[in-house]
Every structure is written in structure tokens, then in C-alpha cells.
XYZ file of C-alpha atoms in Angstrom:
363
model
C 106.378 -37.755 176.778
C 108.175 -39.780 174.217
C 111.870 -39.835 174.081
C 113.368 -38.501 170.920
C 115.357 -41.139 169.119
C 118.942 -40.414 168.679
C 120.184 -39.986 165.180
C 122.015 -43.046 163.908
C 125.719 -42.869 163.985
C 127.828 -43.645 160.914
C 128.996 -46.866 162.602
C 125.428 -47.980 163.004
C 124.639 -47.198 159.367
C 127.613 -49.267 158.280
C 126.348 -52.212 160.331
C 122.928 -51.961 158.700
C 124.465 -51.810 155.244
C 126.586 -54.832 156.049
C 123.543 -56.716 157.280
C 121.682 -55.781 154.050
C 124.475 -57.013 151.898
C 124.597 -60.234 153.897
C 120.848 -60.726 153.432
C 121.128 -59.934 149.714
C 123.981 -62.389 149.281
C 122.053 -65.015 151.227
C 118.983 -64.430 149.023
C 121.053 -64.601 145.819
C 122.729 -67.738 147.072
C 119.402 -69.402 147.705
C 118.211 -68.443 144.227
C 121.393 -69.888 142.711
C 120.988 -73.087 144.696
C 117.325 -73.317 143.602
C 118.305 -72.838 139.936
C 121.015 -75.484 140.230
C 118.526 -77.891 141.802
C 116.037 -77.313 139.003
C 118.776 -77.977 136.441
C 119.749 -81.256 138.100
C 116.133 -82.375 138.383
C 115.385 -81.557 134.723
C 118.463 -83.438 133.558
C 117.362 -86.577 135.371
C 119.591 -89.114 136.996
C 123.161 -89.126 135.876
C 123.385 -92.923 135.892
C 119.906 -94.423 135.918
C 119.632 -97.927 137.192
C 118.743 -100.467 134.499
C 116.191 -101.970 136.865
C 114.128 -98.775 136.710
C 113.695 -98.869 132.917
C 110.207 -99.852 131.787
C 109.460 -101.184 128.270
C 106.710 -99.359 126.384
C 106.651 -101.745 123.379
C 103.172 -103.033 122.498
C 102.894 -106.532 121.087
C 100.088 -108.069 119.070
C 98.729 -111.585 119.126
C 97.658 -113.132 115.822
C 95.059 -115.868 116.113
C 95.004 -118.104 113.033
C 91.828 -120.076 112.328
C 91.052 -122.685 109.687
C 88.942 -121.103 106.947
C 86.631 -124.132 106.660
C 86.085 -125.325 110.226
C 86.895 -122.038 112.030
C 88.991 -124.071 114.468
C 92.037 -122.431 115.978
C 95.282 -123.679 114.448
C 97.722 -121.636 116.522
C 98.385 -118.245 118.098
C 101.398 -116.242 117.002
C 102.344 -114.057 119.964
C 104.763 -111.168 120.516
C 104.307 -109.717 117.043
C 105.801 -106.236 116.764
C 103.687 -103.431 115.233
C 106.296 -102.910 112.498
C 106.090 -106.572 111.441
C 104.596 -107.565 108.092
C 102.350 -110.445 107.180
C 105.395 -112.285 105.819
C 106.948 -112.182 109.313
C 103.769 -113.730 110.712
C 103.932 -116.456 108.045
C 107.506 -117.289 109.049
C 106.478 -117.600 112.716
C 103.475 -119.662 111.677
C 105.822 -121.935 109.714
C 107.921 -122.487 112.867
C 104.793 -123.534 114.755
C 103.473 -125.645 111.857
C 106.468 -126.788 109.727
C 104.272 -128.566 107.166
C 103.112 -125.202 105.780
C 105.948 -123.071 104.471
C 105.315 -119.300 104.005
C 104.615 -119.334 100.261
C 101.943 -121.975 100.796
C 100.070 -119.986 103.468
C 97.115 -117.817 102.438
C 95.762 -115.459 105.118
C 92.475 -113.531 104.995
C 90.748 -111.067 107.295
C 87.370 -112.542 106.349
C 86.500 -116.037 105.233
C 85.367 -114.895 101.779
C 87.762 -111.970 101.539
C 90.848 -111.589 99.358
C 94.211 -112.992 100.358
C 96.387 -110.419 102.114
C 99.708 -109.464 100.557
C 102.959 -110.292 102.333
C 103.905 -106.601 102.506
C 100.847 -105.615 104.596
C 101.854 -104.329 108.048
C 100.300 -105.917 111.101
C 99.537 -102.531 112.648
C 97.286 -101.636 109.707
C 95.161 -104.729 110.387
C 94.871 -104.262 114.141
C 91.622 -103.164 115.761
C 92.707 -104.496 119.156
C 95.743 -106.307 120.522
C 94.382 -109.601 119.131
C 94.138 -110.042 115.344
C 92.136 -112.916 113.873
C 93.157 -114.266 110.457
C 91.808 -117.175 108.422
C 94.232 -119.712 106.971
C 93.961 -121.415 103.568
C 96.424 -123.964 102.239
C 97.385 -122.669 98.787
C 99.035 -125.952 97.834
C 102.522 -126.511 96.500
C 103.995 -123.278 95.122
C 106.672 -122.296 92.589
C 108.420 -118.984 91.987
C 107.475 -116.809 89.020
C 110.916 -117.094 87.441
C 110.762 -120.899 87.599
C 107.214 -120.755 86.240
C 108.127 -118.809 83.083
C 111.462 -120.532 82.448
C 109.749 -123.929 82.521
C 106.828 -122.731 80.410
C 109.058 -121.244 77.669
C 111.888 -123.798 77.595
C 109.533 -126.645 76.675
C 108.240 -125.189 73.369
C 111.783 -124.301 72.309
C 113.062 -127.864 72.713
C 109.897 -129.585 71.493
C 109.851 -127.675 68.207
C 113.495 -128.553 67.533
C 112.752 -132.261 68.068
C 110.108 -132.112 65.327
C 112.342 -129.992 63.121
C 115.086 -132.632 62.990
C 112.389 -135.184 62.011
C 112.992 -137.977 64.477
C 112.431 -141.474 63.150
C 109.906 -142.112 65.914
C 107.748 -139.255 64.606
C 108.042 -139.299 60.798
C 108.786 -141.944 58.228
C 112.454 -141.619 57.364
C 112.092 -142.734 53.748
C 109.388 -140.151 53.167
C 111.443 -137.489 54.963
C 114.469 -138.043 52.720
C 112.321 -138.136 49.598
C 110.386 -134.902 50.015
C 112.112 -131.529 49.669
C 111.758 -129.026 52.523
C 110.289 -125.691 51.504
C 112.253 -122.618 52.729
C 109.271 -121.555 54.858
C 109.875 -124.620 57.069
C 113.353 -123.355 57.988
C 112.034 -119.798 58.394
C 109.233 -120.971 60.674
C 111.734 -122.827 62.877
C 113.881 -119.690 63.111
C 110.915 -117.463 64.009
C 109.509 -119.917 66.553
C 112.873 -120.328 68.297
C 113.471 -116.567 68.224
C 110.128 -115.968 69.931
C 110.829 -118.253 72.876
C 114.502 -117.334 73.194
C 113.380 -113.705 73.538
C 110.911 -114.736 76.244
C 113.610 -116.622 78.144
C 116.128 -113.773 77.970
C 113.528 -111.227 79.070
C 112.536 -113.470 81.974
C 116.145 -113.529 83.156
C 117.270 -109.970 82.439
C 114.306 -107.647 81.776
C 111.199 -108.546 83.753
C 110.982 -107.655 87.440
C 109.011 -110.295 89.265
C 107.643 -109.944 92.774
C 108.744 -112.303 95.515
C 105.364 -114.000 95.339
C 104.617 -117.511 94.176
C 101.978 -119.262 92.141
C 100.410 -122.703 92.660
C 102.168 -125.598 90.961
C 98.912 -126.567 89.251
C 98.963 -123.247 87.348
C 102.405 -124.064 85.972
C 101.219 -127.528 84.948
C 98.228 -126.044 83.112
C 100.406 -123.433 81.391
C 102.954 -126.015 80.315
C 100.236 -128.355 79.028
C 98.796 -125.526 76.916
C 102.064 -124.250 75.420
C 103.788 -127.605 75.073
C 100.721 -129.307 73.616
C 100.094 -126.639 70.970
C 103.792 -126.499 70.115
C 103.779 -130.225 69.412
C 100.687 -129.895 67.207
C 102.037 -126.882 65.285
C 105.528 -128.354 64.849
C 104.154 -131.700 63.656
C 102.242 -130.080 60.774
C 104.884 -127.575 59.685
C 107.758 -130.091 59.726
C 105.758 -132.934 58.188
C 107.233 -134.296 54.918
C 103.893 -133.666 53.174
C 103.612 -130.045 54.318
C 102.433 -127.720 51.513
C 103.661 -124.106 51.341
C 101.338 -121.068 51.572
C 98.956 -120.346 48.712
C 100.442 -117.003 47.678
C 103.994 -118.236 47.759
C 107.012 -116.050 48.399
C 105.123 -112.753 48.862
C 102.869 -114.147 51.585
C 105.820 -115.655 53.433
C 107.986 -112.530 53.117
C 105.394 -110.004 54.282
C 104.234 -112.221 57.134
C 107.810 -112.860 58.267
C 108.548 -109.121 58.198
C 105.422 -108.427 60.286
C 106.459 -111.172 62.722
C 109.921 -109.685 63.230
C 108.482 -106.183 63.720
C 106.055 -107.475 66.360
C 108.859 -109.304 68.141
C 111.011 -106.170 68.181
C 108.076 -104.052 69.361
C 107.258 -106.522 72.129
C 110.837 -106.408 73.379
C 111.065 -102.614 73.430
C 107.700 -102.326 75.198
C 108.822 -104.793 77.880
C 112.018 -102.801 78.405
C 109.988 -99.587 78.742
C 107.646 -101.209 81.277
C 110.609 -102.495 83.282
C 112.080 -98.984 83.485
C 109.028 -96.930 84.362
C 109.918 -93.395 85.454
C 109.156 -92.167 88.953
C 107.946 -88.656 89.718
C 108.430 -88.195 93.443
C 106.688 -91.126 95.115
C 104.405 -91.769 92.144
C 105.177 -94.162 89.322
C 104.431 -92.650 85.917
C 102.911 -94.565 83.030
C 105.490 -95.155 80.245
C 105.337 -92.569 77.510
C 106.416 -92.955 73.853
C 110.058 -92.166 73.091
C 112.006 -91.582 69.896
C 111.785 -95.346 69.325
C 108.861 -95.821 66.892
C 108.011 -99.195 68.417
C 106.946 -97.403 71.616
C 104.521 -95.083 69.804
C 101.817 -97.703 70.301
C 101.583 -96.369 73.880
C 99.609 -93.473 72.358
C 96.769 -95.800 71.330
C 96.645 -98.721 73.779
C 97.530 -99.252 77.420
C 98.914 -102.792 76.913
C 100.953 -102.679 73.679
C 103.003 -105.716 74.709
C 99.866 -107.853 74.364
C 99.090 -106.191 71.025
C 102.527 -107.123 69.690
C 102.274 -110.660 71.133
C 98.957 -111.248 69.375
C 100.414 -109.745 66.182
C 103.353 -112.172 66.294
C 101.118 -115.241 66.322
C 98.766 -113.880 63.658
C 101.800 -113.216 61.427
C 103.184 -116.692 62.143
C 99.823 -118.190 61.127
C 99.781 -116.269 57.837
C 103.400 -117.193 57.151
C 102.925 -120.954 57.660
C 99.223 -121.193 56.693
C 98.473 -124.060 59.069
C 95.287 -124.765 61.016
C 96.983 -125.545 64.391
C 98.837 -122.213 64.291
C 95.574 -120.408 63.483
C 93.728 -122.009 66.405
C 96.606 -121.190 68.741
C 96.684 -117.579 67.513
C 92.911 -117.268 68.029
C 93.143 -118.535 71.610
C 96.123 -116.268 72.312
C 94.205 -113.206 71.090
C 91.337 -114.062 73.441
C 93.691 -114.647 76.382
C 95.666 -111.469 75.693
C 92.434 -109.475 75.498
C 91.306 -110.745 78.900
C 94.673 -109.950 80.495
C 94.719 -106.533 78.837
C 91.238 -105.686 80.152
C 92.287 -106.508 83.715
C 95.466 -104.454 83.453
C 93.602 -101.600 81.799
C 91.273 -101.354 84.816
C 94.300 -101.219 87.134
C 95.941 -98.563 84.950
C 92.763 -96.466 85.032
C 92.963 -96.343 88.824
C 96.686 -95.568 88.969
C 97.240 -93.452 85.820
C 93.775 -92.121 85.013
C 94.695 -88.923 83.103
C 97.221 -90.748 80.926
C 95.236 -93.850 79.905
C 91.595 -92.725 79.979
C 91.419 -92.218 76.196
C 93.302 -95.399 75.297
C 92.064 -98.843 74.366
C 93.241 -101.960 76.183
C 94.776 -103.953 73.308
C 93.141 -103.144 69.943
C 93.837 -99.522 68.856
C 90.539 -99.001 67.007
C 88.174 -100.101 69.803
C 87.912 -97.570 72.653
């Protein structure tokens, strides 16, 4: 027979309750300790040792080869992903001091285009080693120096012919013959044209930090300076004959010249202050200024006004050298306008698709 268990006394019940509370407190304490441990582990070390830090920065190596012989010139190492091509050129210049950055031309392919200085290295990388081809661009000059030199020459050269130096004209013949008023007007218009160019170069135009070969500046100066000498020699010659239709021809042509000069200036100001819509640059639109209304018809009105200035100058002076120069300028302006028009079509297609490049009638 089994013995009947005695009913538990109140003292015994109290002991069991006390033991339960002790177990519960012990369990809660372990949970609290576990939570505190998890918090410490998730927070990491309070004072991590510098020796345990590991760098995760990835560097690139740029191998530079000669574009002709494909021989390796140097390797630019430890190039950061955020670096630009200009940074690589500066490091290349330190390794090869004879080639300063503006003289260095870098290409991804031997027959490919030259890469811009603003291109990031990371955008060119296929692996950790980037191969670029080097071309010596020759001696370079800045764009501001280029235009200041190109425009200062004609201004000074024309004035030397205007004062009729004894080494150029016969002084007896110069004192004998009377100067027609168009000679003085032509000098004023010619000087005004190049003074405007110089002031716009300094205060209006926004040039990139790029450079151009010195040989381009020499060719530009030879063209402008040579034609200026030819034009000035004929207009300021003691035997110069005035235009066939006299005062009317000179007056209307001079008025057209001044209007084209004003229009050219206002167009250049509008181009220098293009409006931005978000991250996109907007094509300049006509304003209340009537000289900017030409934007409705052509995409390069500055070239239209420039060509108009030289055509007006030719009519005003009625000289063959000025006519030849105006003809060549119209051709050159048309070529530049066509190139810019293609760029504008890609960037501002809806706004310029119905416009001509330089001549309003031809679409």
C-alpha cells in the first residue's frame, strides 16, 4: 500500500514560493545580462586599437604609352578613384618634367579623341590598370592670351597706317592730298570692332581652363594682322578714292556696321549668361532687347552679326582687300556655325531644330 502524502504546510508553501521567486529573479537577471552583452557587442570596442584598422581604399595604376612606338613611358601609381585626368597629368609631369600638363594629350585608343581634363579616372577603368596613349601637343597658350594677342595686333597696326608713317607713304603726297571723311570713319569703326573684342575677352566671355597649340595662335595672328595691314594700307593711302555713291553709301553702311556691332555684343552677353533649369542649361531665348530677336531665326546669331559687320565695312570703304577679308570671314563663320549648330541640336533639340545655323533664310 502506498503511503498517503501529507498535505503541505503553510511553511512549506512559503519556501516553495521563495524558491520560485529566486529562480525567476535569477532567470530575469540572466536575461538582463544577456541583453547588456548584446548591446556591448553591437556597439563594438569602446577604444579600438589603431593597429586593427584596415584601409579599404582601392588605387588605380595608369600606364602611359607612346602613341607612335607603343613603348611604355611611365606608370602613374596610387591614383584615387575620385581623381581626374588633370590629376594624372600633374603626376605625369612630376615623373617627366619636360611635358607640362597643358602639353600632354591622352587617349584611350591610338586613333581616338583626346580625353578632357575633367574626365574621372573611375569612368575609364575596366580593371585596376588603365592604359593611356600619350601625344605631345606642343607648346601651348591659354585662350585668353590667344585672343588678346590676336585682337591687339590689328588695333595697333591699323593706327600705324592711319597716322601715315613716312616709312609707309610719301610724306609730300600725304600732305598734298585731302583725306575724305570716310577714312576717319573707317578708322573709328575698325578700332571700335577690336576694342569691343578685347573688352569682351576680358569681361564677358567665359573661357575653359584648356589651352591651344602655339602654332594656332601664330596662324590666327598671321591671318588677322596680315589682312589688317593690307586693308589699312589701301584705305589710308593718299590716293584713296571714296565710295561711288558718296555720302549715302557711307552713311547707310556705317549705320549697319554699328547695328551689327551692338547686336554682336548683346548676343555675346546673352550667351555668357545662359539660364539654368535644374541641372540643364537652357538655350538663350530672345528678350525685350530687339538685338536678341535673331535667336528666333538662327542658332549662332553672333556669327551672323560678325559677318554683317565686315560686309558693312566693305560697302562703307569700297575696297578690294576689305571685300576679300569679308568673304573669307563669311566662309569661316559659316563653318564654325555649322559645327556649333550640330552641338546645339544634341543639347537643345526642341529649341533649335527649326533654326538655321547662321543665315536666317536657309534652313
